[in-house]
Amino acid sequence: MTTQQEIRVLTVDDSRTIQIMLRKALEEAGYNVIQGCDGVEGLEKLKEAAPPPAVIITDINMPRLDGFGLIEAVRKQEAYKHIPILVLTTESDPEKKQRARQAGATGWIVKPFSAEALVAAIRRVTA
C-alpha cells in the first residue's frame, strides 16, 4: 500500500501566493510536492521527476504555456497519459471546463479552494 508521503503531486500555477497555499495544504496532508510557475516549467518538472507525480494540479491562465496547453502536452506523452490532472482556477465558465475535459483534464476545482476539498479531490483521483 502506498502512503501519502510517497504520493508526489505536481502543482503548476503562476501565482506565488497560490503556490505557497498549495504547498502548505498538500504537505500538511502528507504529500510530496513539486512546483512549476507556468506550463513550460511544469513540463520540465514533470520530465525531471522520478518517480513521476501521481497527480498534476494546474491553473489555466498562465504565461508561456497555459493550462490547456500543459494538459494537451502531458496527454501526448505515453509515459504520462495515465496521470490524473486537476484544474485549479478562478474560471467557472462551462465552455472552459468542456475545453479542459476535451484536452484530458480529470477534474476541476474553483479558487478559492479549501485544503479539505483539494485533498479529497486528490484522494478521489489517486485511489
Short mmCIF file of C-alpha atoms in Angstrom, two decimals:
data_model
loop_
_atom_site.label_atom_id
_atom_site.label_comp_id
_atom_site.label_asym_id
_atom_site.label_seq_id
_atom_site.Cartn_x
_atom_site.Cartn_y
_atom_site.Cartn_z
CA MET A 1 0.00 0.00 0.00
CA THR A 2 1.24 3.48 -0.91
CA THR A 3 1.47 6.08 1.84
CA GLN A 4 0.60 9.69 1.08
CA GLN A 5 4.24 10.68 1.67
CA GLU A 6 5.07 8.54 -1.35
CA ILE A 7 2.39 10.27 -3.38
CA ARG A 8 4.02 13.07 -5.34
CA VAL A 9 1.91 15.99 -6.57
CA LEU A 10 3.00 18.45 -9.28
CA THR A 11 1.35 21.86 -8.96
CA VAL A 12 1.60 24.40 -11.78
CA ASP A 13 0.47 27.97 -11.07
CA ASP A 14 1.95 31.39 -11.87
CA SER A 15 0.68 32.89 -8.59
CA ARG A 16 3.32 32.75 -5.87
CA THR A 17 0.55 33.05 -3.25
CA ILE A 18 -1.35 30.07 -4.67
CA GLN A 19 1.89 28.05 -4.84
CA ILE A 20 2.52 28.72 -1.14
CA MET A 21 -1.08 27.82 -0.24
CA LEU A 22 -0.93 24.61 -2.30
CA ARG A 23 2.42 23.54 -0.81
CA LYS A 24 1.16 24.17 2.73
CA ALA A 25 -2.16 22.34 2.23
CA LEU A 26 -0.59 19.37 0.45
CA GLU A 27 2.45 18.94 2.69
CA GLU A 28 0.23 19.16 5.79
CA ALA A 29 -1.83 16.33 4.26
CA GLY A 30 1.37 14.32 3.80
CA TYR A 31 2.02 14.73 0.08
CA ASN A 32 5.39 15.22 -1.62
CA VAL A 33 5.06 18.48 -3.62
CA ILE A 34 6.87 19.61 -6.79
CA GLN A 35 6.00 23.04 -8.25
CA GLY A 36 6.21 24.87 -11.57
CA CYS A 37 5.32 28.52 -12.26
CA ASP A 38 3.82 28.00 -15.76
CA GLY A 39 3.12 25.25 -18.28
CA VAL A 40 6.66 25.27 -19.69
CA GLU A 41 8.26 24.86 -16.26
CA GLY A 42 5.55 22.36 -15.30
CA LEU A 43 6.55 20.12 -18.23
CA GLU A 44 10.23 20.46 -17.28
CA LYS A 45 9.48 19.48 -13.66
CA LEU A 46 7.37 16.55 -14.89
CA LYS A 47 10.24 15.22 -17.02
CA GLU A 48 12.74 15.65 -14.14
CA ALA A 49 10.52 13.93 -11.55
CA ALA A 50 11.44 10.38 -10.67
CA PRO A 51 9.15 8.75 -9.92
CA PRO A 52 6.59 10.83 -11.82
CA PRO A 53 3.84 12.55 -9.83
CA ALA A 54 0.64 10.65 -9.07
CA VAL A 55 -1.41 13.74 -9.90
CA ILE A 56 -0.95 17.14 -11.58
CA ILE A 57 -2.79 20.27 -10.42
CA THR A 58 -2.71 23.16 -12.90
CA ASP A 59 -4.05 26.66 -13.29
CA ILE A 60 -5.49 27.67 -16.69
CA ASN A 61 -4.35 31.29 -17.12
CA MET A 62 -0.53 31.34 -17.10
CA PRO A 63 2.22 32.93 -19.22
CA ARG A 64 4.32 31.00 -21.79
CA LEU A 65 2.09 27.88 -21.79
CA ASP A 66 -1.42 27.92 -20.30
CA GLY A 67 -3.16 25.06 -18.54
CA PHE A 68 -4.89 23.84 -21.70
CA GLY A 69 -1.52 23.60 -23.46
CA LEU A 70 0.02 21.83 -20.48
CA ILE A 71 -2.80 19.26 -20.32
CA GLU A 72 -2.53 18.60 -24.07
CA ALA A 73 1.27 18.25 -23.88
CA VAL A 74 1.03 15.79 -20.95
CA ARG A 75 -1.63 13.70 -22.70
CA LYS A 76 0.52 13.41 -25.84
CA GLN A 77 3.32 11.70 -23.90
CA GLU A 78 2.82 7.96 -23.44
CA ALA A 79 4.63 7.89 -20.07
CA TYR A 80 2.26 10.47 -18.55
CA LYS A 81 -1.09 9.76 -20.24
CA HIS A 82 -2.43 7.97 -17.15
CA ILE A 83 -1.67 10.78 -14.65
CA PRO A 84 -4.85 12.45 -13.35
CA ILE A 85 -4.90 16.21 -13.98
CA LEU A 86 -6.94 18.54 -11.78
CA VAL A 87 -7.57 22.09 -12.97
CA LEU A 88 -7.44 24.66 -10.16
CA THR A 89 -8.64 28.01 -11.45
CA THR A 90 -10.79 31.09 -10.86
CA GLU A 91 -12.57 30.23 -14.12
CA SER A 92 -16.03 28.69 -13.82
CA ASP A 93 -17.11 29.09 -17.46
CA PRO A 94 -18.73 25.84 -18.70
CA GLU A 95 -17.03 26.24 -22.12
CA LYS A 96 -13.59 26.35 -20.46
CA LYS A 97 -14.47 23.31 -18.34
CA GLN A 98 -15.51 21.46 -21.50
CA ARG A 99 -12.30 22.51 -23.28
CA ALA A 100 -10.22 21.26 -20.31
CA ARG A 101 -12.11 17.94 -20.33
CA GLN A 102 -11.53 17.56 -24.07
CA ALA A 103 -7.82 18.29 -23.55
CA GLY A 104 -7.72 15.49 -20.97
CA ALA A 105 -8.39 17.07 -17.56
CA THR A 106 -9.71 14.69 -14.91
CA GLY A 107 -11.39 17.26 -12.65
CA TRP A 108 -11.98 20.95 -11.91
CA ILE A 109 -11.60 22.90 -8.65
CA VAL A 110 -12.57 26.58 -8.45
CA LYS A 111 -10.40 29.05 -6.49
CA PRO A 112 -10.55 29.97 -3.72
CA PHE A 113 -10.18 26.37 -2.61
CA SER A 114 -10.29 24.69 0.77
CA ALA A 115 -7.46 22.35 1.73
CA GLU A 116 -10.06 19.68 2.58
CA ALA A 117 -11.70 19.86 -0.87
CA LEU A 118 -8.31 19.76 -2.58
CA VAL A 119 -7.11 16.73 -0.62
CA ALA A 120 -10.48 14.98 -1.16
CA ALA A 121 -10.17 15.55 -4.94
CA ILE A 122 -6.63 14.15 -4.96
CA ARG A 123 -7.74 11.10 -2.98
CA ARG A 124 -10.60 10.52 -5.43
CA VAL A 125 -8.32 10.52 -8.49
CA THR A 126 -5.43 8.57 -6.95
CA ALA A 127 -7.50 5.86 -5.23
#
